[in-house]
Short mmCIF file of N, CA and C in Angstrom, two decimals:
data_model
loop_
_atom_site.label_atom_id
_atom_site.label_comp_id
_atom_site.label_asym_id
_atom_site.label_seq_id
_atom_site.Cartn_x
_atom_site.Cartn_y
_atom_site.Cartn_z
N LYS A 1 -167.68 35.99 -53.39
CA LYS A 1 -167.26 36.54 -54.06
C LYS A 1 -167.70 38.03 -54.30
N LEU A 2 -169.05 38.36 -54.42
CA LEU A 2 -168.92 39.38 -54.94
C LEU A 2 -168.27 40.29 -53.69
N ILE A 3 -168.35 40.23 -52.17
CA ILE A 3 -168.15 40.80 -51.54
C ILE A 3 -166.84 41.46 -52.33
N SER A 4 -166.06 40.38 -52.22
CA SER A 4 -164.58 40.88 -52.48
C SER A 4 -164.20 41.16 -53.71
N GLN A 5 -165.39 41.57 -54.86
CA GLN A 5 -165.16 42.28 -56.00
C GLN A 5 -165.85 43.18 -55.63
N VAL A 6 -166.50 43.75 -54.79
CA VAL A 6 -166.67 45.27 -54.28
C VAL A 6 -165.58 45.74 -53.50
N LEU A 7 -164.81 44.58 -53.04
CA LEU A 7 -163.85 45.23 -51.84
C LEU A 7 -162.69 46.51 -53.01
N GLN A 8 -162.61 44.71 -53.84
CA GLN A 8 -161.46 45.31 -54.46
C GLN A 8 -162.27 46.19 -55.95
N LEU A 9 -162.89 46.62 -56.28
CA LEU A 9 -163.35 47.70 -56.76
C LEU A 9 -163.37 48.97 -55.66
N ALA A 10 -163.46 49.53 -54.95
CA ALA A 10 -163.53 50.00 -53.96
C ALA A 10 -161.51 50.76 -53.93
N ARG A 11 -161.08 49.66 -53.31
CA ARG A 11 -159.48 49.97 -53.28
C ARG A 11 -158.39 50.27 -54.59
N LEU A 12 -159.74 49.98 -55.84
CA LEU A 12 -158.97 50.23 -56.87
C LEU A 12 -159.82 52.11 -57.18
N GLN A 13 -160.32 52.49 -56.76
CA GLN A 13 -161.43 53.69 -56.62
C GLN A 13 -160.70 54.76 -55.94
N SER A 14 -159.54 54.60 -54.31
CA SER A 14 -159.24 55.01 -53.47
C SER A 14 -158.10 56.10 -54.29
N ALA A 15 -158.35 57.11 -54.13
CA ALA A 15 -157.01 57.85 -53.91
C ALA A 15 -156.00 58.14 -53.97
N ASP A 16 -156.16 57.18 -53.31
CA ASP A 16 -154.45 56.60 -51.73
C ASP A 16 -153.83 54.88 -52.76
N SER A 17 -154.46 54.73 -53.28
CA SER A 17 -154.12 53.43 -53.87
C SER A 17 -153.30 52.67 -53.75
N HIS A 18 -152.28 51.68 -53.02
CA HIS A 18 -151.10 51.93 -54.36
C HIS A 18 -150.99 50.66 -54.22
N TYR A 19 -150.42 50.11 -55.11
CA TYR A 19 -150.21 48.47 -55.19
C TYR A 19 -148.83 48.19 -55.99
N ALA A 20 -147.95 46.94 -55.58
CA ALA A 20 -146.80 46.25 -55.76
C ALA A 20 -146.73 46.57 -57.57
N ARG A 21 -146.38 47.42 -58.05
CA ARG A 21 -145.87 47.38 -59.71
C ARG A 21 -144.79 46.72 -59.51
N GLU A 22 -144.17 45.45 -61.29
CA GLU A 22 -143.61 45.21 -61.44
C GLU A 22 -143.53 45.35 -62.71
N ALA A 23 -142.33 44.72 -63.72
CA ALA A 23 -142.42 44.26 -65.12
C ALA A 23 -143.54 43.26 -65.38
N VAL A 24 -144.52 43.03 -65.21
CA VAL A 24 -145.40 42.35 -65.94
C VAL A 24 -145.05 42.08 -67.80
N PRO A 25 -144.76 40.46 -68.28
CA PRO A 25 -145.23 40.28 -69.75
C PRO A 25 -146.34 39.64 -70.16
N ILE A 26 -146.86 40.77 -70.50
CA ILE A 26 -148.57 40.35 -70.64
C ILE A 26 -148.67 39.50 -71.62
N ASP A 27 -148.07 38.94 -72.48
CA ASP A 27 -148.48 37.00 -73.01
C ASP A 27 -148.24 36.13 -72.22
N GLU A 28 -147.93 36.40 -71.20
CA GLU A 28 -147.73 34.95 -70.45
C GLU A 28 -149.53 35.00 -69.79
N VAL A 29 -149.94 36.56 -69.08
CA VAL A 29 -150.72 36.56 -68.75
C VAL A 29 -151.76 36.02 -69.31
N ILE A 30 -151.64 36.69 -70.69
CA ILE A 30 -152.86 36.38 -71.37
C ILE A 30 -152.53 35.07 -72.13
N GLU A 31 -152.28 33.73 -71.88
CA GLU A 31 -152.05 32.56 -71.88
C GLU A 31 -152.58 32.22 -71.16
N GLU A 32 -152.45 32.32 -69.57
CA GLU A 32 -152.87 31.84 -68.53
C GLU A 32 -154.80 32.17 -68.89
N VAL A 33 -154.98 33.28 -69.04
CA VAL A 33 -155.99 33.53 -69.01
C VAL A 33 -156.93 33.25 -69.75
N VAL A 34 -156.29 32.89 -71.51
CA VAL A 34 -157.34 31.60 -72.35
C VAL A 34 -156.92 30.61 -72.24
N ARG A 35 -156.31 30.05 -71.89
CA ARG A 35 -156.10 28.55 -71.37
C ARG A 35 -157.61 28.64 -70.24
N ASP A 36 -157.93 29.19 -69.32
CA ASP A 36 -158.83 29.22 -68.28
C ASP A 36 -160.13 29.46 -68.93
N ALA A 37 -160.05 30.05 -69.70
CA ALA A 37 -161.82 30.71 -70.79
C ALA A 37 -161.62 29.86 -71.28
N GLU A 38 -160.97 28.64 -71.89
CA GLU A 38 -161.20 27.53 -72.93
C GLU A 38 -161.91 26.73 -72.22
N PHE A 39 -160.87 26.25 -70.92
CA PHE A 39 -162.08 25.33 -70.44
C PHE A 39 -163.57 25.56 -70.14
N GLU A 40 -164.22 26.70 -69.84
CA GLU A 40 -165.02 27.58 -69.41
C GLU A 40 -166.16 27.28 -70.88
N GLY A 41 -165.51 27.73 -71.92
CA GLY A 41 -165.59 27.71 -72.93
C GLY A 41 -165.90 26.68 -73.71
N ALA A 42 -165.58 25.59 -73.12
CA ALA A 42 -165.62 23.96 -74.13
C ALA A 42 -166.53 23.40 -73.60
N ALA A 43 -167.50 23.74 -72.42
CA ALA A 43 -168.73 23.93 -71.96
C ALA A 43 -169.72 23.44 -72.44
N LYS A 44 -169.58 25.03 -73.24
CA LYS A 44 -170.90 25.06 -74.24
C LYS A 44 -170.25 25.12 -75.42
N GLY A 45 -169.23 24.45 -76.20
CA GLY A 45 -168.72 24.73 -77.47
C GLY A 45 -167.99 25.96 -78.14
N CYS A 46 -167.64 26.90 -77.45
CA CYS A 46 -167.00 28.25 -77.94
C CYS A 46 -165.66 28.24 -78.14
N VAL A 47 -164.99 27.84 -79.12
CA VAL A 47 -163.69 28.44 -78.92
C VAL A 47 -163.26 29.38 -79.20
N ILE A 48 -161.63 29.80 -78.60
CA ILE A 48 -161.32 31.07 -78.32
C ILE A 48 -159.89 31.12 -79.62
N ASN A 49 -160.26 32.08 -80.41
CA ASN A 49 -159.17 32.08 -81.41
C ASN A 49 -158.47 32.93 -80.77
N ALA A 50 -156.86 33.42 -80.02
CA ALA A 50 -156.30 33.98 -79.73
C ALA A 50 -155.47 34.40 -80.68
N SER A 51 -154.54 35.36 -81.30
CA SER A 51 -153.71 35.54 -82.14
C SER A 51 -153.31 36.96 -82.11
N GLY A 52 -151.66 37.09 -81.88
CA GLY A 52 -150.81 38.07 -81.96
C GLY A 52 -150.35 37.94 -81.14
N LYS A 53 -148.98 38.59 -80.53
CA LYS A 53 -147.92 38.62 -79.29
C LYS A 53 -147.43 40.16 -79.42
N ALA A 54 -147.75 40.02 -78.14
CA ALA A 54 -147.11 41.75 -77.86
C ALA A 54 -145.34 41.72 -77.37
N ASP A 55 -144.90 40.39 -77.16
CA ASP A 55 -143.75 40.89 -76.61
C ASP A 55 -142.84 42.34 -75.51
N VAL A 56 -143.96 42.65 -74.99
CA VAL A 56 -143.08 43.67 -74.30
C VAL A 56 -143.92 43.47 -72.77
N CYS A 57 -143.82 44.14 -72.24
CA CYS A 57 -144.24 44.19 -70.55
C CYS A 57 -145.05 45.70 -70.42
N VAL A 58 -145.64 45.66 -69.65
CA VAL A 58 -146.50 46.31 -69.18
C VAL A 58 -145.99 47.03 -67.30
N LEU A 59 -145.61 47.57 -66.97
CA LEU A 59 -145.68 48.16 -65.42
C LEU A 59 -146.49 47.70 -64.85
N GLY A 60 -147.05 47.05 -63.61
CA GLY A 60 -148.44 47.18 -62.81
C GLY A 60 -148.16 46.02 -62.69
N ASN A 61 -149.61 45.32 -61.96
CA ASN A 61 -149.89 44.40 -61.10
C ASN A 61 -150.47 43.38 -61.97
N ARG A 62 -149.62 41.82 -61.70
CA ARG A 62 -149.67 40.89 -62.12
C ARG A 62 -151.17 40.51 -62.00
N GLU A 63 -151.88 40.56 -60.60
CA GLU A 63 -153.26 39.95 -60.70
C GLU A 63 -153.94 40.58 -61.18
N LEU A 64 -153.97 42.02 -60.77
CA LEU A 64 -154.98 43.07 -61.48
C LEU A 64 -155.07 43.11 -62.58
N LEU A 65 -154.03 42.85 -63.54
CA LEU A 65 -154.50 42.73 -65.02
C LEU A 65 -155.31 41.31 -65.32
N ARG A 66 -154.15 40.92 -65.29
CA ARG A 66 -155.11 39.28 -65.18
C ARG A 66 -156.36 39.27 -64.74
N SER A 67 -157.49 39.86 -63.72
CA SER A 67 -158.64 39.95 -63.08
C SER A 67 -159.44 40.99 -64.61
N ALA A 68 -158.85 41.91 -65.13
CA ALA A 68 -159.25 43.13 -66.06
C ALA A 68 -159.45 42.16 -67.57
N ILE A 69 -158.36 41.18 -67.59
CA ILE A 69 -158.51 40.45 -69.15
C ILE A 69 -159.00 39.59 -68.99
N GLU A 70 -159.25 39.05 -67.77
CA GLU A 70 -160.09 37.70 -67.53
C GLU A 70 -161.31 37.77 -67.33
N ASN A 71 -161.65 38.95 -66.20
CA ASN A 71 -163.72 39.52 -66.76
C ASN A 71 -163.94 39.53 -68.10
N VAL A 72 -162.95 40.33 -69.59
CA VAL A 72 -163.75 40.66 -70.22
C VAL A 72 -163.76 39.07 -71.20
N LEU A 73 -163.15 38.43 -71.18
CA LEU A 73 -162.49 36.89 -72.07
C LEU A 73 -164.30 36.61 -71.23
N ARG A 74 -164.72 36.47 -69.66
CA ARG A 74 -165.18 35.02 -69.58
C ARG A 74 -166.41 35.85 -70.18
N ASN A 75 -166.77 36.75 -69.82
CA ASN A 75 -168.14 37.73 -70.18
C ASN A 75 -168.31 37.50 -72.00
N ALA A 76 -167.21 37.50 -72.75
CA ALA A 76 -167.86 37.02 -73.79
C ALA A 76 -168.27 35.43 -74.18
N VAL A 77 -167.31 35.01 -73.06
CA VAL A 77 -167.72 33.81 -73.15
C VAL A 77 -169.11 33.24 -73.06
N ARG A 78 -169.84 33.57 -71.66
CA ARG A 78 -171.06 33.78 -70.68
C ARG A 78 -171.96 34.02 -72.23
N TYR A 79 -171.73 35.34 -72.75
CA TYR A 79 -173.21 35.87 -73.27
C TYR A 79 -172.58 35.16 -75.42
N SER A 80 -172.14 34.39 -75.25
CA SER A 80 -171.57 34.13 -76.59
C SER A 80 -173.19 33.00 -77.34
N PRO A 81 -173.76 32.90 -77.89
CA PRO A 81 -174.29 31.73 -78.15
C PRO A 81 -173.45 29.98 -78.31
N PRO A 82 -173.66 29.19 -77.85
CA PRO A 82 -173.43 27.84 -78.36
C PRO A 82 -172.43 27.87 -78.93
N SER A 83 -171.40 26.76 -79.51
CA SER A 83 -171.01 26.79 -80.44
C SER A 83 -170.08 28.32 -81.49
N THR A 84 -170.23 29.21 -81.34
CA THR A 84 -169.63 30.28 -82.10
C THR A 84 -168.32 30.66 -81.17
N PRO A 85 -167.50 31.16 -82.02
CA PRO A 85 -165.74 31.57 -81.65
C PRO A 85 -165.96 32.67 -80.97
N ILE A 86 -165.04 33.04 -79.72
CA ILE A 86 -164.24 34.11 -79.77
C ILE A 86 -163.23 34.70 -80.24
N ASP A 87 -163.12 36.11 -80.59
CA ASP A 87 -161.83 36.25 -80.69
C ASP A 87 -160.98 37.07 -79.89
N LEU A 88 -160.00 37.40 -79.98
CA LEU A 88 -158.70 37.96 -78.64
C LEU A 88 -157.77 38.30 -80.03
N GLN A 89 -157.15 39.05 -80.12
CA GLN A 89 -156.32 39.89 -80.41
C GLN A 89 -155.11 41.17 -79.96
N VAL A 90 -153.93 40.39 -79.95
CA VAL A 90 -152.82 41.50 -79.26
C VAL A 90 -152.30 41.95 -80.42
N THR A 91 -152.17 42.72 -79.95
CA THR A 91 -150.89 44.18 -80.43
C THR A 91 -150.76 45.09 -80.10
N ALA A 92 -149.14 45.07 -80.31
CA ALA A 92 -148.46 46.51 -79.74
C ALA A 92 -147.12 47.19 -79.93
N ALA A 93 -147.43 48.23 -80.39
CA ALA A 93 -146.78 48.90 -80.99
C ALA A 93 -146.42 50.64 -80.81
N GLN A 94 -145.31 51.31 -81.09
CA GLN A 94 -145.63 52.49 -80.57
C GLN A 94 -145.56 52.74 -79.10
N GLY A 95 -145.07 52.45 -77.72
CA GLY A 95 -145.57 52.57 -76.82
C GLY A 95 -146.56 51.87 -76.52
N SER A 96 -147.97 50.85 -77.09
CA SER A 96 -148.74 51.22 -76.24
C SER A 96 -149.64 49.45 -76.59
N LEU A 97 -150.06 49.30 -75.81
CA LEU A 97 -150.60 47.56 -76.18
C LEU A 97 -152.02 47.45 -76.52
N GLN A 98 -152.83 46.64 -76.85
CA GLN A 98 -153.82 46.76 -77.14
C GLN A 98 -154.64 45.43 -77.45
N ILE A 99 -155.84 45.28 -76.59
CA ILE A 99 -155.81 43.92 -76.49
C ILE A 99 -157.75 43.75 -76.58
N ARG A 100 -158.11 43.36 -78.11
CA ARG A 100 -159.41 43.36 -78.19
C ARG A 100 -159.97 41.83 -78.58
N VAL A 101 -161.40 42.06 -77.47
CA VAL A 101 -161.94 40.80 -77.43
C VAL A 101 -163.56 40.59 -78.21
N CYS A 102 -163.51 39.78 -79.19
CA CYS A 102 -164.83 40.59 -79.50
C CYS A 102 -165.21 39.07 -80.08
N ASP A 103 -167.16 39.03 -79.39
CA ASP A 103 -168.34 37.79 -79.96
C ASP A 103 -168.74 37.48 -80.35
N ARG A 104 -170.06 37.04 -80.39
CA ARG A 104 -170.15 36.81 -81.11
C ARG A 104 -172.16 36.91 -80.50
N GLY A 105 -172.18 37.49 -79.22
CA GLY A 105 -173.70 37.76 -78.17
C GLY A 105 -174.17 38.48 -78.53
N PRO A 106 -175.41 38.58 -78.52
CA PRO A 106 -175.95 40.23 -78.29
C PRO A 106 -175.39 41.06 -78.29
N GLY A 107 -174.39 41.65 -78.40
CA GLY A 107 -174.43 42.64 -78.47
C GLY A 107 -175.06 43.68 -77.12
N VAL A 108 -174.58 44.75 -76.73
CA VAL A 108 -175.61 46.06 -76.83
C VAL A 108 -176.26 46.96 -76.65
N PRO A 109 -177.39 47.53 -76.40
CA PRO A 109 -177.35 48.56 -76.79
C PRO A 109 -176.83 49.98 -77.01
N SER A 110 -177.04 50.65 -78.07
CA SER A 110 -176.01 51.75 -77.88
C SER A 110 -175.58 52.61 -76.72
N ASP A 111 -176.96 52.64 -76.36
CA ASP A 111 -177.22 53.78 -75.50
C ASP A 111 -175.98 53.23 -73.55
N ASP A 112 -176.18 52.35 -73.64
CA ASP A 112 -175.52 51.46 -73.08
C ASP A 112 -174.25 51.39 -72.51
N LEU A 113 -173.70 51.43 -73.73
CA LEU A 113 -171.90 51.05 -74.32
C LEU A 113 -171.03 51.10 -73.24
N ALA A 114 -171.22 52.92 -72.70
CA ALA A 114 -170.82 53.32 -71.91
C ALA A 114 -170.40 52.66 -70.22
N ARG A 115 -172.07 52.89 -70.11
CA ARG A 115 -172.72 52.09 -69.21
C ARG A 115 -172.15 51.26 -69.10
N ILE A 116 -172.06 50.19 -69.17
CA ILE A 116 -171.62 48.64 -69.09
C ILE A 116 -170.10 48.71 -68.11
N PHE A 117 -169.52 49.52 -68.03
CA PHE A 117 -168.40 50.06 -66.94
C PHE A 117 -168.49 50.36 -66.25
N GLU A 118 -169.51 50.15 -65.57
CA GLU A 118 -170.42 51.57 -64.20
C GLU A 118 -170.17 50.63 -63.10
N PRO A 119 -170.24 50.68 -62.05
CA PRO A 119 -170.55 49.36 -61.36
C PRO A 119 -171.86 49.06 -60.98
N PHE A 120 -172.33 47.60 -61.15
CA PHE A 120 -173.52 47.46 -61.23
C PHE A 120 -174.48 47.49 -62.08
N PHE A 121 -173.61 47.95 -63.27
CA PHE A 121 -174.60 48.28 -64.76
C PHE A 121 -174.96 46.55 -65.17
N ARG A 122 -176.49 46.52 -65.31
CA ARG A 122 -176.44 44.86 -66.14
C ARG A 122 -177.62 45.42 -67.39
N VAL A 123 -177.18 45.09 -68.62
CA VAL A 123 -178.10 44.85 -69.65
C VAL A 123 -179.34 44.49 -69.81
N ALA A 124 -180.49 44.42 -69.98
CA ALA A 124 -181.44 43.85 -69.86
C ALA A 124 -181.37 42.01 -69.45
N GLU A 125 -182.55 41.01 -70.29
CA GLU A 125 -182.71 40.09 -69.40
C GLU A 125 -181.26 38.85 -69.68
N SER A 126 -180.91 39.67 -70.92
CA SER A 126 -179.03 38.57 -71.62
C SER A 126 -178.57 39.14 -70.42
N ARG A 127 -178.36 40.06 -69.69
CA ARG A 127 -177.10 39.98 -68.90
C ARG A 127 -177.38 40.44 -67.56
N ASP A 128 -178.11 39.88 -66.65
CA ASP A 128 -178.58 39.45 -65.57
C ASP A 128 -177.96 38.65 -64.69
N ARG A 129 -178.56 39.04 -63.93
CA ARG A 129 -177.95 37.95 -61.96
C ARG A 129 -178.48 36.20 -62.97
N GLY A 130 -179.22 36.15 -63.20
CA GLY A 130 -179.50 34.71 -63.78
C GLY A 130 -178.39 33.89 -64.72
N SER A 131 -178.03 34.79 -65.32
CA SER A 131 -176.87 34.35 -66.27
C SER A 131 -175.46 34.66 -66.12
N GLY A 132 -175.31 35.03 -64.38
CA GLY A 132 -174.57 34.73 -63.75
C GLY A 132 -173.38 36.44 -63.95
N GLY A 133 -174.20 37.52 -63.81
CA GLY A 133 -173.73 38.70 -63.49
C GLY A 133 -173.71 39.44 -62.62
N GLU A 134 -173.03 40.02 -62.20
CA GLU A 134 -173.23 41.00 -60.78
C GLU A 134 -173.57 42.58 -61.60
N GLY A 135 -172.24 42.54 -62.57
CA GLY A 135 -172.42 43.77 -63.23
C GLY A 135 -171.34 44.22 -62.15
N ILE A 136 -170.17 43.49 -62.11
CA ILE A 136 -168.94 44.30 -61.43
C ILE A 136 -167.50 44.24 -61.95
N GLY A 137 -167.81 42.99 -62.66
CA GLY A 137 -166.79 42.47 -63.66
C GLY A 137 -166.32 43.25 -64.55
N LEU A 138 -166.98 44.19 -65.50
CA LEU A 138 -166.30 45.47 -66.31
C LEU A 138 -166.26 46.57 -65.88
N ALA A 139 -166.63 47.00 -64.41
CA ALA A 139 -166.32 48.41 -63.92
C ALA A 139 -165.49 48.05 -63.13
N ILE A 140 -164.72 46.54 -62.26
CA ILE A 140 -162.93 46.34 -61.75
C ILE A 140 -162.23 46.24 -63.75
N THR A 141 -162.45 45.49 -64.20
CA THR A 141 -161.48 46.23 -65.58
C THR A 141 -161.67 47.75 -66.13
N ALA A 142 -162.18 48.59 -65.87
CA ALA A 142 -161.92 49.76 -66.19
C ALA A 142 -161.42 50.43 -64.94
N GLN A 143 -161.24 50.22 -64.01
CA GLN A 143 -160.40 51.01 -62.62
C GLN A 143 -159.03 50.07 -63.21
N VAL A 144 -158.56 49.17 -63.39
CA VAL A 144 -157.84 48.48 -63.48
C VAL A 144 -157.04 49.14 -64.91
N LEU A 145 -157.74 49.44 -65.88
CA LEU A 145 -156.51 50.08 -67.06
C LEU A 145 -157.11 51.33 -66.49
N LYS A 146 -157.87 51.82 -66.40
CA LYS A 146 -157.36 53.20 -65.34
C LYS A 146 -156.21 53.25 -64.75
N SER A 147 -156.19 52.45 -63.42
CA SER A 147 -155.22 53.11 -62.56
C SER A 147 -153.93 52.64 -63.13
N HIS A 148 -153.26 51.55 -64.84
CA HIS A 148 -152.75 51.33 -65.64
C HIS A 148 -151.83 52.34 -66.80
N GLY A 149 -153.00 53.86 -66.85
CA GLY A 149 -152.87 54.45 -67.94
C GLY A 149 -153.12 54.02 -69.06
N GLY A 150 -154.24 53.21 -68.73
CA GLY A 150 -155.05 52.82 -69.80
C GLY A 150 -156.82 53.08 -70.18
N THR A 151 -157.49 52.26 -71.61
CA THR A 151 -158.44 52.65 -71.22
C THR A 151 -159.03 51.45 -71.53
N ALA A 152 -160.11 51.36 -71.43
CA ALA A 152 -161.06 50.07 -71.58
C ALA A 152 -162.72 51.00 -72.53
N ILE A 153 -163.20 50.03 -73.32
CA ILE A 153 -164.00 51.12 -74.64
C ILE A 153 -165.56 49.93 -75.01
N ALA A 154 -166.02 49.20 -75.27
CA ALA A 154 -166.48 48.83 -75.70
C ALA A 154 -167.45 49.30 -76.98
N ALA A 155 -167.91 48.51 -77.98
CA ALA A 155 -168.70 48.92 -78.99
C ALA A 155 -169.42 46.95 -79.55
N ASN A 156 -170.51 47.39 -80.60
CA ASN A 156 -171.05 46.93 -80.74
C ASN A 156 -170.80 46.48 -82.78
N ARG A 157 -170.63 45.04 -83.11
CA ARG A 157 -169.64 45.10 -84.42
C ARG A 157 -170.95 44.85 -85.34
N PRO A 158 -170.39 45.53 -86.54
CA PRO A 158 -171.25 45.87 -87.15
C PRO A 158 -172.03 43.87 -87.80
N GLU A 159 -171.30 43.47 -87.60
CA GLU A 159 -172.21 41.96 -87.47
C GLU A 159 -172.29 40.76 -86.92
N GLY A 160 -172.17 41.94 -85.68
CA GLY A 160 -173.35 41.31 -84.25
C GLY A 160 -172.00 40.82 -83.06
N GLY A 161 -172.77 40.57 -81.82
CA GLY A 161 -171.88 40.60 -80.75
C GLY A 161 -170.95 42.31 -80.22
N LEU A 162 -170.49 41.98 -79.26
CA LEU A 162 -169.18 43.22 -78.89
C LEU A 162 -167.99 42.69 -78.38
N GLU A 163 -167.61 44.23 -79.05
CA GLU A 163 -166.01 44.23 -79.07
C GLU A 163 -165.76 44.90 -78.01
N VAL A 164 -164.97 44.70 -77.41
CA VAL A 164 -164.55 45.47 -75.80
C VAL A 164 -162.53 45.46 -76.27
N ARG A 165 -162.51 46.53 -76.15
CA ARG A 165 -160.71 46.89 -76.54
C ARG A 165 -160.22 47.62 -75.35
N LEU A 166 -159.46 46.90 -74.88
CA LEU A 166 -158.36 46.99 -73.77
C LEU A 166 -157.41 47.98 -74.02
N SER A 167 -156.78 49.30 -73.68
CA SER A 167 -154.89 49.58 -74.49
C SER A 167 -154.95 50.16 -73.08
N MET A 168 -153.78 50.46 -73.21
CA MET A 168 -152.75 50.45 -72.03
C MET A 168 -151.28 50.81 -72.67
N PRO A 169 -150.57 51.66 -71.91
CA PRO A 169 -149.37 51.95 -72.17
C PRO A 169 -148.20 50.72 -72.43
N THR A 170 -146.80 50.14 -72.71
CA THR A 170 -146.35 49.15 -72.24
C THR A 170 -145.22 49.64 -71.90
N GLN A 171 -144.38 48.80 -70.78
CA GLN A 171 -143.02 49.57 -70.17
C GLN A 171 -142.23 50.01 -70.76
N VAL A 172 -141.44 51.07 -70.77
CA VAL A 172 -140.29 52.16 -71.73
C VAL A 172 -139.15 51.60 -71.88
#
């Protein structure tokens, strides 16, 4: 799995990276990802509170977009304490899509917030290989968003936990 992820990241970072693009109904992709993550979350008693609808398409690659969103949501489930909710909020306005995923986990030291999107970067013990992370998923997410003209950013929430915001243009 790690080799596959490294190869995927290398292809995304390649200057001549080309992949099929189509109009992707983003709400369908989000529903699929949430449904899969709910199964994983149920084992910990974590509920995913999904809200909002985009009602737009993104010009891109469905599988890459799915992977990007899934990486963020699965991390939120993985690092959330048992029996805590994870919030996923979708909004679209003025040609832009925003997906916010908020957990109630340990957060990330402020100095490391931008680095969590670097390949193989992991934060301390709570986010190490023992907890299932290789430090590649969020790097893939950032590259997918970049290749779709968007961004991935993270911030600690004042009330605790981490918020990851995925933004990208919608199809005109």
